[in-house]
Every structure is written in C-alpha cells, then in structure tokens.
Coordinates of C-alpha atoms (C1' of nucleotides) in Angstrom, one line a residue:
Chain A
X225 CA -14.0 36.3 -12.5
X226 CA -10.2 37.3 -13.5
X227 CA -9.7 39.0 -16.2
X228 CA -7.3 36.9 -18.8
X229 CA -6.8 35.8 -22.3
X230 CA -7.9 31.8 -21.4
X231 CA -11.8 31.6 -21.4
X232 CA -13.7 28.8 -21.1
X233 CA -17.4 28.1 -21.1
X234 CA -17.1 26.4 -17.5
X235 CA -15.0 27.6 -14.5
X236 CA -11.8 25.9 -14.7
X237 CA -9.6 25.5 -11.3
X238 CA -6.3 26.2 -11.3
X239 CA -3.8 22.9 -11.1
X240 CA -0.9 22.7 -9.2
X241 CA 2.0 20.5 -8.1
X242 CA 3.7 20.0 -4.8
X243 CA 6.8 17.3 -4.1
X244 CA 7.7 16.6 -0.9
X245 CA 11.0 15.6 -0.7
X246 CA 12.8 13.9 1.6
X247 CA 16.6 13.3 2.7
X248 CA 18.0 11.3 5.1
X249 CA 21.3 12.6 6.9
X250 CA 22.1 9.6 8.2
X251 CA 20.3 9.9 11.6
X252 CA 16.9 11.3 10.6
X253 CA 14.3 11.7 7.9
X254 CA 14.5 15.4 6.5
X255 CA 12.3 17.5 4.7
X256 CA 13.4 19.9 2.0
X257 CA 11.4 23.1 2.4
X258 CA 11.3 26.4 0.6
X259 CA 10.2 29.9 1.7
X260 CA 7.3 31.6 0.2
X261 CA 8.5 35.0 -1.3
X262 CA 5.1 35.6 -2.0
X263 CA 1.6 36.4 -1.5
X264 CA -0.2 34.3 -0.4
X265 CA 1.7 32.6 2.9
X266 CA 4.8 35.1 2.1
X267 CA 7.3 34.1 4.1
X268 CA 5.8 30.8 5.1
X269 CA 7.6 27.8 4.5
X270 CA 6.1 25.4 1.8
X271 CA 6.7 22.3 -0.1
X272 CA 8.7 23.1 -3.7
X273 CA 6.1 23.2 -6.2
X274 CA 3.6 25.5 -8.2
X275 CA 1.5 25.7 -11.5
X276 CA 1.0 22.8 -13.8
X277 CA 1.8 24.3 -17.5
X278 CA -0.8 23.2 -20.2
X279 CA 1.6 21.1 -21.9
X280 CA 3.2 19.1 -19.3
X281 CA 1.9 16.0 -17.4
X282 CA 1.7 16.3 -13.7
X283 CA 5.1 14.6 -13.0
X284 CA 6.7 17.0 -15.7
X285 CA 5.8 20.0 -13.6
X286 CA 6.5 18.4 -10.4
X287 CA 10.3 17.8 -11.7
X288 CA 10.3 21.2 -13.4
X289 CA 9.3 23.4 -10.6
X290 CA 11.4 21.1 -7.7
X291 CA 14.3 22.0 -10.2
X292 CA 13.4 25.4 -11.1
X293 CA 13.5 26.1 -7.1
X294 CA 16.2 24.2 -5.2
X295 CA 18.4 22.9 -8.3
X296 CA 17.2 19.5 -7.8
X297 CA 16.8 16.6 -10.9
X298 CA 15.6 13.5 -9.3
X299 CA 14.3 10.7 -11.4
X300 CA 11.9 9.0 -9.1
X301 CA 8.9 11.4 -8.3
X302 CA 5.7 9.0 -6.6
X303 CA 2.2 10.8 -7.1
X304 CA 0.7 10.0 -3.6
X305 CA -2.7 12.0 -4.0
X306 CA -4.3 14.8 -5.2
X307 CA -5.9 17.6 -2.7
X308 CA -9.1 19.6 -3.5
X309 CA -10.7 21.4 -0.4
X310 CA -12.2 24.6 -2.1
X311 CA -11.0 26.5 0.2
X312 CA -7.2 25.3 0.6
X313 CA -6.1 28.5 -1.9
X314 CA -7.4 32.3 -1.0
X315 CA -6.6 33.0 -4.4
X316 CA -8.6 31.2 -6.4
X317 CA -9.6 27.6 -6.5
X318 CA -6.8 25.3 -6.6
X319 CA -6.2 22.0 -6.5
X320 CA -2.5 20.5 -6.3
X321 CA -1.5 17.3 -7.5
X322 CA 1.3 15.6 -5.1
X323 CA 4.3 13.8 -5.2
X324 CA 7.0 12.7 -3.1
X325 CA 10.5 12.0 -3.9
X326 CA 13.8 10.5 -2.6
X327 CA 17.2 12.7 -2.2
X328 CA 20.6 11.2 -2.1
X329 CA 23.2 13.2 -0.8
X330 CA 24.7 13.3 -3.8
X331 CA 22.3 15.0 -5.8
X332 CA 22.5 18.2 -3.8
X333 CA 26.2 18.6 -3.9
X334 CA 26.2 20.4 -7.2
X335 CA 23.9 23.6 -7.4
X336 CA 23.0 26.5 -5.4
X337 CA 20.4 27.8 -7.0
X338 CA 18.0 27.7 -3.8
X339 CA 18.9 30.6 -2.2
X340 CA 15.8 30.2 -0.3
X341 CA 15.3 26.1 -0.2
X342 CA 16.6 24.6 3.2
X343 CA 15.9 21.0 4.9
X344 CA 14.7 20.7 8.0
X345 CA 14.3 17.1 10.6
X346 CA 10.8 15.8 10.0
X347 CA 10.2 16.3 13.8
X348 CA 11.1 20.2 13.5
X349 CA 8.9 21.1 10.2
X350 CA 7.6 24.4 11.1
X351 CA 4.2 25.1 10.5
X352 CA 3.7 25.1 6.4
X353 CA 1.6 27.3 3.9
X354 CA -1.5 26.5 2.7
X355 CA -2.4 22.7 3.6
X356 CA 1.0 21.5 3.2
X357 CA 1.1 20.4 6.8
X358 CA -1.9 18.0 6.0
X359 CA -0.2 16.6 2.9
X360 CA 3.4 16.3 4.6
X361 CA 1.1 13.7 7.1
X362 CA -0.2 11.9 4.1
X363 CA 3.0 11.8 2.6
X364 CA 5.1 10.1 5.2
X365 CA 2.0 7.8 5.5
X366 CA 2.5 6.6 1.9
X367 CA 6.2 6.7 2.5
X368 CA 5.8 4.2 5.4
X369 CA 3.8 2.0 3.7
X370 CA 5.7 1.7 0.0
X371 CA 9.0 1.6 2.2
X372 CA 7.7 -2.2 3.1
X373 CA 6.7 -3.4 -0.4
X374 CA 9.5 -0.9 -3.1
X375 CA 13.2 -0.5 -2.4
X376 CA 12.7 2.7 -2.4
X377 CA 15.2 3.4 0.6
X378 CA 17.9 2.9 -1.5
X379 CA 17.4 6.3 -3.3
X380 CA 18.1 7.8 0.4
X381 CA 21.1 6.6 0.3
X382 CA 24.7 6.7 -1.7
X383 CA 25.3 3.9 -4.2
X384 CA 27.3 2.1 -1.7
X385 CA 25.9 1.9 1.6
X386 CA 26.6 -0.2 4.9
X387 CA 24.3 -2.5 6.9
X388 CA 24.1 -0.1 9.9
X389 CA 23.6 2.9 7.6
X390 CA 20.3 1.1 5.5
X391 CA 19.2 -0.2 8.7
X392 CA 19.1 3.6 10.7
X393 CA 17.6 4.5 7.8
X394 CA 14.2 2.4 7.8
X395 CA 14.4 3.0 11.7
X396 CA 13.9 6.4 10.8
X397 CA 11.1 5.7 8.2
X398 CA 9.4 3.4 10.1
X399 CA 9.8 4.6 13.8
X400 CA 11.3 1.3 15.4
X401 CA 14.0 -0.3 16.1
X402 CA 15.4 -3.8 14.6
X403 CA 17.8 -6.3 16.4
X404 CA 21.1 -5.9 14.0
X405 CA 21.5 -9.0 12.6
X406 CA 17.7 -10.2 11.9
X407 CA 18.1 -7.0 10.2
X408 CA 21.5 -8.3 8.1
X409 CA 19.6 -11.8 7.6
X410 CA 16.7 -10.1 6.5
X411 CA 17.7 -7.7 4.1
X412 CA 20.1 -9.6 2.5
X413 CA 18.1 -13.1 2.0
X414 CA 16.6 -10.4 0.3
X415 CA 18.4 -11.0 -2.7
X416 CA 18.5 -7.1 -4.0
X417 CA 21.9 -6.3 -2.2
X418 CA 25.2 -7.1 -3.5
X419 CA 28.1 -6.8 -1.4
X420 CA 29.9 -3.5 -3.5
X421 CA 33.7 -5.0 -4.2
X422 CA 35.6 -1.9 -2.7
X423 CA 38.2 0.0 -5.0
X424 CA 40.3 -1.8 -3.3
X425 CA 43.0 0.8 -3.0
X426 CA 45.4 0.1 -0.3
X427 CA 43.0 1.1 2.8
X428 CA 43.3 3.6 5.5
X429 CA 44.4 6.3 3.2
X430 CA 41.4 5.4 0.8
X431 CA 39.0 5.5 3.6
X432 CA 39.8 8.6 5.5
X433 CA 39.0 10.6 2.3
X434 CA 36.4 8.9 1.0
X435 CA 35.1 9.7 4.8
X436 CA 36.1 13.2 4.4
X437 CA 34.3 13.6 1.2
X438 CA 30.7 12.3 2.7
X439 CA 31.7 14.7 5.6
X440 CA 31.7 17.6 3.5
X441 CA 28.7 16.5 1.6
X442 CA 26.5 16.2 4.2
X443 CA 27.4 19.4 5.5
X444 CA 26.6 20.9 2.5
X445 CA 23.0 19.5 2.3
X446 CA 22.2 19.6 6.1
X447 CA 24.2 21.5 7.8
X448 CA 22.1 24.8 7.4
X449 CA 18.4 23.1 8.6
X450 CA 21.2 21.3 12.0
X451 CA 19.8 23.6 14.5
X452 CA 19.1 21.1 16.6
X453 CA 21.6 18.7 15.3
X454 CA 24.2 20.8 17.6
X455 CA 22.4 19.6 20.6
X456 CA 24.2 17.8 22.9
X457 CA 23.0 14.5 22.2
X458 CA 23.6 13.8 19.3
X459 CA 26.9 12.9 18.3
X460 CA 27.5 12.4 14.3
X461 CA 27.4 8.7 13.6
X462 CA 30.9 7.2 12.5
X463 CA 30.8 4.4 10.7
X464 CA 34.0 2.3 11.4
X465 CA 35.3 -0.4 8.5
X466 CA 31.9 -1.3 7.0
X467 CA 31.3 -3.3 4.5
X468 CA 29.5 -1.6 1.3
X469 CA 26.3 -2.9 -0.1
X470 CA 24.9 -1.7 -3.2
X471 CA 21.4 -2.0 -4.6
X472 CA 21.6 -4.4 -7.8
X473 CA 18.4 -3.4 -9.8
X474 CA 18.5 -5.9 -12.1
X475 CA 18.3 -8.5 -10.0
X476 CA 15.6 -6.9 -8.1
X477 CA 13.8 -6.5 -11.3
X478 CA 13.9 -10.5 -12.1
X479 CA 12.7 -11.4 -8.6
X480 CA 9.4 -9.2 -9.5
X481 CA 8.6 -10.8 -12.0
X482 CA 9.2 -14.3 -11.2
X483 CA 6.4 -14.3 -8.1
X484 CA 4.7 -12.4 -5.4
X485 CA 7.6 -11.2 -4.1
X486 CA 7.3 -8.8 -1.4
X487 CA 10.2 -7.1 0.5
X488 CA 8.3 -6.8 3.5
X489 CA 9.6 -4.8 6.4
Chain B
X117 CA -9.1 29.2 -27.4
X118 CA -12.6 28.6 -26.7
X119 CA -14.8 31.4 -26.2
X120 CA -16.6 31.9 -22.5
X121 CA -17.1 33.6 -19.3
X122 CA -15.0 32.2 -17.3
X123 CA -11.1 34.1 -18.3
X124 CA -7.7 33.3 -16.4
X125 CA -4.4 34.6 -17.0
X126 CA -2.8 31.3 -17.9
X127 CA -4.3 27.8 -19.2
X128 CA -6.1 26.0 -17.0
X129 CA -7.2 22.4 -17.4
X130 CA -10.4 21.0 -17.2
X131 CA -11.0 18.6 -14.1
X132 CA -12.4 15.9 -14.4
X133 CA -13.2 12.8 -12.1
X134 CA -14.3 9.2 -12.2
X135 CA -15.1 6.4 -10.7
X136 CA -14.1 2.7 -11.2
X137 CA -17.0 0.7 -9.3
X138 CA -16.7 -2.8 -8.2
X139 CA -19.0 -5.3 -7.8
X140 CA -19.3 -8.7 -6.6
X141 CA -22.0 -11.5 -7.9
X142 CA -20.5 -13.8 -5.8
X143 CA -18.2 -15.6 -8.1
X144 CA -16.3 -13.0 -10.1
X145 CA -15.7 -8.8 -9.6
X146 CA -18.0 -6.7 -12.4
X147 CA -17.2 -3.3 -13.4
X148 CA -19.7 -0.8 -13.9
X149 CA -19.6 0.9 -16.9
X150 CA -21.7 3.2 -19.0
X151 CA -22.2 3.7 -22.7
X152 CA -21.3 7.8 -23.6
X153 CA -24.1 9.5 -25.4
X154 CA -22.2 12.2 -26.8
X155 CA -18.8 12.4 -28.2
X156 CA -15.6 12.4 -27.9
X157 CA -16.0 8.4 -27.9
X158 CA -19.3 8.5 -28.4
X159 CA -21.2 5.1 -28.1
X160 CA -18.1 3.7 -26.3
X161 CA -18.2 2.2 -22.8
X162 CA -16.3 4.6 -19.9
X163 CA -16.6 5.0 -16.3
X164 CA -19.2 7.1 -14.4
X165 CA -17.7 10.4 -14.4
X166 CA -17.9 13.9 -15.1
X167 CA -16.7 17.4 -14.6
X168 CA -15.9 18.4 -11.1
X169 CA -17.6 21.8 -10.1
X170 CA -16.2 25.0 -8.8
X171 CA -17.5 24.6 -5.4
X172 CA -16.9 21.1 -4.8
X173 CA -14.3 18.9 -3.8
X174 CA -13.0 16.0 -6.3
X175 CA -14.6 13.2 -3.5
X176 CA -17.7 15.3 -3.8
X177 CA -17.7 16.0 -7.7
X178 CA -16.8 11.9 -8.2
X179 CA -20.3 10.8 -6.0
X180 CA -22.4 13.3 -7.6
X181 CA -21.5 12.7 -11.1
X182 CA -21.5 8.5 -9.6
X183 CA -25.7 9.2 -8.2
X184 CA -26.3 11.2 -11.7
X185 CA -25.2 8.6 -13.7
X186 CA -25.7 5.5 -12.3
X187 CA -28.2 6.0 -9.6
X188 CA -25.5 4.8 -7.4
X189 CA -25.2 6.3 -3.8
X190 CA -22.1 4.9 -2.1
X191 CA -20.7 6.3 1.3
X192 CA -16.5 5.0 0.4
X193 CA -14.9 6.4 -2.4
X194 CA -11.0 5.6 -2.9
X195 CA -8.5 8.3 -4.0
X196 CA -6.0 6.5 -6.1
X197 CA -4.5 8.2 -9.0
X198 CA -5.0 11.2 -11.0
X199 CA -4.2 10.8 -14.5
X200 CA -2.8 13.9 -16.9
X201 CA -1.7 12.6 -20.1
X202 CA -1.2 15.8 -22.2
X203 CA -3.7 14.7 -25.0
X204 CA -5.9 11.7 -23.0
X205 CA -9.3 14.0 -23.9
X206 CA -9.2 15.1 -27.5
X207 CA -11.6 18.2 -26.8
X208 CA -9.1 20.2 -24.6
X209 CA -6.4 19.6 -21.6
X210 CA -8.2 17.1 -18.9
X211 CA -7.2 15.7 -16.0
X212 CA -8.7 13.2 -14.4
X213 CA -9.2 12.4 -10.2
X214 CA -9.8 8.7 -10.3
X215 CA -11.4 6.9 -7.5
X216 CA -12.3 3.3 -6.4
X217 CA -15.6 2.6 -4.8
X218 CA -17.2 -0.7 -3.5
X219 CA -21.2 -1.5 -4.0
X220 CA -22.9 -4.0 -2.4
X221 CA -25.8 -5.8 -4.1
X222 CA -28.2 -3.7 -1.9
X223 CA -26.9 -0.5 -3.1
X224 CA -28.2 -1.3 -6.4
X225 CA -31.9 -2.6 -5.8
X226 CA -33.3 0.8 -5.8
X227 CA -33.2 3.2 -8.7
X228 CA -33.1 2.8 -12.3
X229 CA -31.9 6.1 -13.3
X230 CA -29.0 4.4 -15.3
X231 CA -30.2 3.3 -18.6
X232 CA -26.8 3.2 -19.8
X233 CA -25.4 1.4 -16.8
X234 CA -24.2 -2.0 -16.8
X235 CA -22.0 -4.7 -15.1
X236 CA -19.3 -6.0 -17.0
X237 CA -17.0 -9.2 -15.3
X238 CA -13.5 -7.7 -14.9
X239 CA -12.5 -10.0 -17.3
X240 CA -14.7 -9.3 -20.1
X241 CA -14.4 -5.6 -19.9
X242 CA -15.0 -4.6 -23.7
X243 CA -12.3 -1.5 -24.7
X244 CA -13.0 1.3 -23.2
X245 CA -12.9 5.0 -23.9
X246 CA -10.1 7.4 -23.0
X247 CA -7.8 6.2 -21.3
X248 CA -9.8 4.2 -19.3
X249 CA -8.5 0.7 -19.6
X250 CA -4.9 2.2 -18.4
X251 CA -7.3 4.0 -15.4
X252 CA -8.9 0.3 -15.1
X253 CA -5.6 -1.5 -14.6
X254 CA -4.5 1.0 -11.8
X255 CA -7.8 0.6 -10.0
X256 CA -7.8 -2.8 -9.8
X257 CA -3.9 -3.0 -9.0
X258 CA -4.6 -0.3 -6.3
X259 CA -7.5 -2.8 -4.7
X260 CA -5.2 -6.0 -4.6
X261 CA -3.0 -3.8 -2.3
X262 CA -5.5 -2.4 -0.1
X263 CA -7.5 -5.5 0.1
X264 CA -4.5 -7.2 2.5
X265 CA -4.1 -4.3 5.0
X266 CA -8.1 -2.5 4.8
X267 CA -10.9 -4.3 5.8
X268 CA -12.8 -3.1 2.4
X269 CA -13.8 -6.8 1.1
X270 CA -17.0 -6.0 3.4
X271 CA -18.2 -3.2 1.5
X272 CA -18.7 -5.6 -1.5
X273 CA -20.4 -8.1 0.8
X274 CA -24.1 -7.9 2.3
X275 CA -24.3 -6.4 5.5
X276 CA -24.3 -10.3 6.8
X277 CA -21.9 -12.7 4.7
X278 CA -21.1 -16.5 5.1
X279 CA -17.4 -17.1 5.2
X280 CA -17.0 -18.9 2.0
X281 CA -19.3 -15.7 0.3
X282 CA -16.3 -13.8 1.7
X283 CA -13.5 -16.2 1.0
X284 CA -15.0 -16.4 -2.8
X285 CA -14.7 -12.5 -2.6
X286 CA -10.6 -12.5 -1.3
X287 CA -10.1 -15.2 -4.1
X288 CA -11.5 -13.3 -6.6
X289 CA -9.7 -10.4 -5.9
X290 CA -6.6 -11.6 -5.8
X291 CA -7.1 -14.6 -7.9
X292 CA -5.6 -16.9 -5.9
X293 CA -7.3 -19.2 -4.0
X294 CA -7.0 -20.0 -0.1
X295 CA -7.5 -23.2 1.6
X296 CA -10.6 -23.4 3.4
X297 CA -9.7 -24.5 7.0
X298 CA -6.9 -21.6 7.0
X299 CA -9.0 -19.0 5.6
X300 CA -11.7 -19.6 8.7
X301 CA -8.8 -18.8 11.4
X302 CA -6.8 -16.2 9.8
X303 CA -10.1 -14.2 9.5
X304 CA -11.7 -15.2 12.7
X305 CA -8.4 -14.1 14.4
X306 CA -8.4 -10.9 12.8
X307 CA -11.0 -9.9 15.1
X308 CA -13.0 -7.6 13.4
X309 CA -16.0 -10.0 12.3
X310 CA -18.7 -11.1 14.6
X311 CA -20.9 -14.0 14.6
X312 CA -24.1 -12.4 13.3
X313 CA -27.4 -13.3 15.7
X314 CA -29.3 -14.9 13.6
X315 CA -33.2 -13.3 14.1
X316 CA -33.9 -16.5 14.5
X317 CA -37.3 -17.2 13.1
X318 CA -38.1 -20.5 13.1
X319 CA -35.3 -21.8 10.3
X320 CA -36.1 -23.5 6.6
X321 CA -38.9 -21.2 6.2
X322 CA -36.8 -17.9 6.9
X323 CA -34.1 -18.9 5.0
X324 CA -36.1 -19.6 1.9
X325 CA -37.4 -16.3 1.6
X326 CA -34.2 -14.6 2.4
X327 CA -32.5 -16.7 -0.5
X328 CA -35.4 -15.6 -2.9
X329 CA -34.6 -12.3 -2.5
X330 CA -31.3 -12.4 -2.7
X331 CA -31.6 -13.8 -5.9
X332 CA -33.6 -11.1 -6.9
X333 CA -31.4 -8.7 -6.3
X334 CA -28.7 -10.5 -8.2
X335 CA -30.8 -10.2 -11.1
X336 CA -31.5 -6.8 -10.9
X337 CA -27.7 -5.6 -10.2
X338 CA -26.1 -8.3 -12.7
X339 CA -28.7 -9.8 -15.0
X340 CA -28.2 -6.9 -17.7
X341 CA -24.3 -8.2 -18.0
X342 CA -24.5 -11.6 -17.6
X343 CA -23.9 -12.9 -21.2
X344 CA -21.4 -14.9 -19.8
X345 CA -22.6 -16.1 -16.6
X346 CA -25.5 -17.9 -18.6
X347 CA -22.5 -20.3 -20.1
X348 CA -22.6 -24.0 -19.0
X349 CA -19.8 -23.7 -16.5
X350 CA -21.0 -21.9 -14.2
X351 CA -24.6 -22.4 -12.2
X352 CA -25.3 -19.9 -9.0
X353 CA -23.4 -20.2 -6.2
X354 CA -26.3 -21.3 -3.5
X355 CA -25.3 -21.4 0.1
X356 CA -26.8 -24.2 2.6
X357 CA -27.0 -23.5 6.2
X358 CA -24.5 -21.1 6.6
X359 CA -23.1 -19.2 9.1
X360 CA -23.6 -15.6 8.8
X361 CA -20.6 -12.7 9.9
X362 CA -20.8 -9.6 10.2
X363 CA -17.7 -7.1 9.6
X364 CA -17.6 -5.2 13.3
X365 CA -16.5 -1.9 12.4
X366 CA -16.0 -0.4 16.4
X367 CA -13.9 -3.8 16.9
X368 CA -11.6 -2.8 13.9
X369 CA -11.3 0.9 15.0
X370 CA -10.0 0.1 18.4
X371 CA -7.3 -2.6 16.7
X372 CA -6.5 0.0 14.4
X373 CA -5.5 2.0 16.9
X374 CA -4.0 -0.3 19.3
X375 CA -0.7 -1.4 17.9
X376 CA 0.4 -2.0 14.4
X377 CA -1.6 -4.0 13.3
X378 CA -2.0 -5.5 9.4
X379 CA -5.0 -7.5 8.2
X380 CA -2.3 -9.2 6.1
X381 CA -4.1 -11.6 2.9
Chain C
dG134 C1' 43.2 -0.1 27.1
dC135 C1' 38.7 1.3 27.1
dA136 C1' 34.3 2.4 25.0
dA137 C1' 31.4 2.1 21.0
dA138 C1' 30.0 0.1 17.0
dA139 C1' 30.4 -3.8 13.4
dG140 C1' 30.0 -8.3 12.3
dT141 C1' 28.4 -13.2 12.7
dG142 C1' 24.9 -18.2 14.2
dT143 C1' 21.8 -20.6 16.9
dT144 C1' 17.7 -21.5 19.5
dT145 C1' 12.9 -20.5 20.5
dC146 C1' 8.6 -19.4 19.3
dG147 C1' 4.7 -18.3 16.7
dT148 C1' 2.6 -18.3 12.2
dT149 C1' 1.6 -20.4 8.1
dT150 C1' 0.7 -24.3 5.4
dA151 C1' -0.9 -28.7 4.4
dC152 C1' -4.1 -32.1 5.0
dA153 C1' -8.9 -35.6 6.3
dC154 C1' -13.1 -36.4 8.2
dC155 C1' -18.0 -35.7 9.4
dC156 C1' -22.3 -33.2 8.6
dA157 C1' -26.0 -30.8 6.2
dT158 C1' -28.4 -29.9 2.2
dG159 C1' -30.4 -30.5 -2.6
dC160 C1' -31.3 -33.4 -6.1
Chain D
dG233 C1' -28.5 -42.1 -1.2
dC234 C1' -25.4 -39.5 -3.6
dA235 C1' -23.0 -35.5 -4.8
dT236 C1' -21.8 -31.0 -3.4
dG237 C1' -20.3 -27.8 -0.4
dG238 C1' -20.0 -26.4 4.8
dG239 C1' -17.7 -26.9 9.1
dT240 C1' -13.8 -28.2 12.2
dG241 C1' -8.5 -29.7 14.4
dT242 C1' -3.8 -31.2 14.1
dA243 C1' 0.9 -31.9 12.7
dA244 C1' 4.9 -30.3 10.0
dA245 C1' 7.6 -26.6 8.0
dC246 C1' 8.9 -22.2 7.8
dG247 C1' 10.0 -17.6 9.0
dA248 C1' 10.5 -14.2 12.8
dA249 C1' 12.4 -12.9 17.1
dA250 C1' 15.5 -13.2 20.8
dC251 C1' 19.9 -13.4 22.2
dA252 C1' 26.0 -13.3 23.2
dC253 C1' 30.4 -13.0 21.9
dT254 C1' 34.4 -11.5 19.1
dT255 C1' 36.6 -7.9 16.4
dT256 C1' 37.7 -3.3 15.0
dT257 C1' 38.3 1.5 15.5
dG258 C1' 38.7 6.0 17.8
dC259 C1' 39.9 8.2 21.8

DNA sequence: GCAAAAGTGTTTCGTTTACACCCATGC
DNA sequence: GCATGGGTGTAAACGAAACACTTTTGC
C-alpha cells in the first residue's frame, strides 16, 4: 500500500466526483470538457471533477472542483450514478460519484479561469479519460429521461427565451423533431411559462443590442469548441421578433403539489 | 486517526452499500430489514448492507453483503442514489451506494441464514437506523418512476402471475388503483406478457396443490412480519380459476429496441 | 420582392376513461 | 344460492397529431 498519514484498519478506495455539464448554443447540446494536465490520461480530455474532501458531501465537491476548474457556480448539480469498476483508475482504486448539470450562457460570460476547459458538440466529444466516455452515455440517458418529467431545460437557456429557441432545444435533447405549434400548445397549456412583458423600450434599437449582446456571449462560451460550427451548413440561427417566455417557478412549484402532474414530452 | 495498515495520503471514506429489498405478499410491498448486532445503532432495524471490498464493484459488494445477511440471492439490483451526509455514520466518514432490488416469494423459500431478517409492510416500517428512513423514501420514490417505463413489477411476481395478482402489485406500488377492464388491455397491449400454457394436468386437483404451496411459501417469506396482516381487515387474497401470464422477456427486448417505446402506468 | 422563420386554429385520429353484465368459485 | 371476485366489450371524452395560411424580417 501507499505510504501516507491516513490509516485505516480496512482498505479504503479513493472517492471522487465528476459533473458533466452541458450547454446548449442554440443549435446543439454541448459538453464542457477539460484537459488532463496530468498523469494518468495527461493530455486526455475529461469531465471537470476530482477528489471528494473528507468534509464535504458529494455535491459540495462536485460544485467545488467544476468551479475550481472552469470558473463555473451553478446551482442545480443532478447525481445520476455512481461508477465502481475496479479497474476504471490505474492509480489506485477509485470510485467517482457523478453528476450532471445545466449551463446558461450567461453563467460563463464572467471568468476565465479555465485556461484549459473548452466545450465541444455532443456529437464531436473526443474520446475521454478514464471511463468518462461510458458515463457521458449514462448521462445524456438520464438527461433524456428527466427532460420529460423536470423543467430542467430551462436552465439551458436565458431567463427569457422564445418558443422556437425552447423548442430546438428539446429537439436537441431528445433527438426529434416537433410540429411548431403542438409544440406552442403543448408547452404552454403547460402552465410553467409566462409570456416575459418586454422592457418595452421603443423597439428596434432595443433589440438589435440586446441581439448583439447574446451574439457576443455565445461566442464567448462556444466559439472556441465551433470547429465544425464553421461548416457550411450551418448557418447561425436568427431569431426574428419573438416573443419572450420566461419560466415562472412558483407556479410550477403549486402545480406539483396539487396532483400527478407530469410535464411529459 | 485510526490506526492500520492500510495508509493514503489524503482521507479517504469508507464505502459502504445497501440494499432496499421489496417484497410483495400480494396485497401490500414489505421491506426487508434486519436488526444490527453491533453498534453504532445497535439493536435498531437497517438495511442489508455492509462494507464494499477492495476488489469488488459496489453491484458486487451490495449482493454479497444482501446473500451474507439475508440469505437472499437476487440476479437485479438497482443503482439509485449514493448518499454522503458528512456525519450520517457516527464511527467515521461513510458513504453509502444504495440499491433497489426485487424478490419474488420463491427467492425466499430456501435458506434461513437470516435470523435477523424480517418483512416489514412499507407502511409499518419501524425507525430505522442511519439515515435509512431518508435512503427508504428515495428507494421507493425511485421505484414509482421506474415501475411506469421498466417492466420490473414481474420480478416481484411468481414466474406465472394472474392479472389481478399483477394489477394488485401496480396498485400497490403506486397506490392508486386501476380499473379492472382497462388494466387487462393496457397490459395485454403492451406485448410483453404471454398467456402461460397451463401443464395442464387434469384441473381442481393441480390447482389445489399448487395453492397449498403457495401458501406455504407466503408463510415462510412473510409470516415473521405479519403482526398486522393477522388484523380483522384483511383475510388472504385467494385466486379462483385464474389465468396465468407470464412476463416474455425476448418479446420486451425486441420492443425495446424497436422504436421508442414506454410501458407507460 | 423574395426567402426564411414566427405566429396562430381546426380537424382527425387514437388512447384513455368510464361503465355493466355474465361466469366461476367458495362458503 | 349467495357473495365474492374473475373475465370481457362498448361508448364518450380527452389529448395528440396532422396540417395551411398570414405576418414579419433580412437580404
């Protein structure tokens, strides 16, 4: 065994924690990855993550390493499983704890701190570290099913969304496509969405910088995993007027309660 | 810290898992529980469970410490949580792999190795050590949901089941209840169960014997818990003629992978 | 002014629900 | 023979799916 200053009677694995997070840049599902600088799997590309401290609860360390490597604070980390092959670690024996979790584009904006983090289209992952590939499957499997039963896309998206933007977005998730407005009816017999009263400010001037704005931010979060987002095409989408939605929790929270309610897409 | 062989550099936890089994007397879902010989919680009831070895995986751990404990060998065993409340073990740091499993009245007729093993009715579930009654609540929450989209109701079920045996089953599980006629077609058309073929020996004679043992093994799997089911409201379900089903698993694989296709209760 | 996307209602179809009667068995 | 539960079909209601046209915007 190691040499070290923690001793116990029994072996003891070591625990780890691994969040798969993913974005949505308004066309496609994305993965936020970082690159091992490391043994083992140095220079492999792996989920954010790493050792559980003694004093922290799983989702703790989850938040604290996802911050401590790509700047990110989310709120809303899901624990989707737990992965123990003995063998998944060369280093010792190490099991990781997993979560996955829900970027707006908004919460990237600020810090740089991930030199080293970068997103990449689910369909373009490169091959991962450890079994990271394995639990990325297992992940969007859980995503896929929670999508239909927790509003859970909404944390994909800004505050204020459209129709057409919420509805490429569980296209994406879900791998199909929906007729637009059984889509509309749908979502909004729904009784979560509220239509966002817009600032109101005169118009055109409002909305070609608020457009610009979302330009930029996107950029900022995607634009260095777009490799393939260059390709021909692929054309950004433009969204013309649209009419904001907004996710009202409260009344989201009354409706669970009240009955079986079940937002089934 | 504790003295031992076994050193690291940093803290690890201890591992633990366990395993919330359900059973079915064919009116209610039972919990088996045993009593803890030693402490922490010593004399209080707690799930079959134990420490996870070195050189096994948590799925591994979970049915060896299930057949040490209870006598119980069961082939599904249901990820659903793990559980790392800083202080939920007051010995050290312990986190827990928690899994579901599903045990059929037959898997229960053999051994006795489980002195300390008993059924307790979900509802009569005395407190429970740890944090075990939080683990409880999970399990069962975890079941409802899998119960409409997995065809695991049949691993609580004999091998051949009557519909209203398996109706009683959904109803208990979900506590709702279904109407009969609908229940019938939205199962049949499902797919996935089979008339069973009868073996057809003569008829009253067959059945007779068949119903004593049944009732046998009832006894044996439930009789130890059953200070309630002895109460005035509630004599033995006894089936008459009864059509017997059997869940066909090859039928369900190739649905499975057809299209998208949901079980949906 | 033309192409592309956003916004809106109605009809059709399939599924789900509600419901009633006859038969078999055990007492 | 009476009470209890098992087995079956049909009609009404609801929700899901299919579908077309008008308006706005960017080029």
């Amino acid at each position: 065994m190691e040499e070290g200053k923690y001793c116990y009677k029994y072996p003891h694995p070591a625990v780890t924690t691994d969040c798969v997070v993913f974005g949505f840049d308004g066309k496609r599902l994305n993965i936020l990855l970082i690159e091992r600088g490391g043994e083992p799997f140095k220079g492999c590309w792996a989920f954010p993550g790493g050792f559980m401290n003694i004093d922290e609860t799983a989702e703790q360390g989850a938040m604290r390493e996802l911050c401590e490597e790509t700047g990110l604070k989310l709120e809303y980390l899901k624990q989707f499983g737990t992965f123990t092959a003995v063998n998944r670690d060369p280093r010792e024996r190490v099991i990781t704890i997993a979560f996955y979790a829900l970027a707006r584009k908004s919460d990237v904006q600020g810090g740089d701190d991930a030199a080293k983090a970068q997103w990449f289209p689910l369909e373009e992952v490169p091959p991962l570290a450890f079994d990271h590939d394995y639990i990325l499957r297992k992940a969007t499997e859980q995503l896929k099913k929670d999508i239909h039963f927790e509003p859970i896309g909404f944390g994909l998206l800004d505050e204020q969304f459209t129709m057409p933007e919420l509805q490429r977005l569980y296209e994406s998730i879900l791998g199909v496509h929906f007729d637009r407005r059984n889509f509309y009816k749908k979502m909004l017999q729904t009784g979560i969405l509220e239509e966002a009263e817009t600032t109101d400010e005169s118009d055109s001037d409002y909305y070609g910088e608020h457009q610009e704005m979302r330009r930029m931010s996107i950029d900022a979060l995607f634009g260095g995993a777009s490799q393939a987002s260059e390709q021909a095409c692929c054309e950004e989408p433009r969204r013309r007027k649209g009419t904001k939605f907004s996710f009202n929790k409260e009344r989201y929270e009354r409706l669970k309660e009240d009955k079986s309610f079940r937002l089934e897409f």
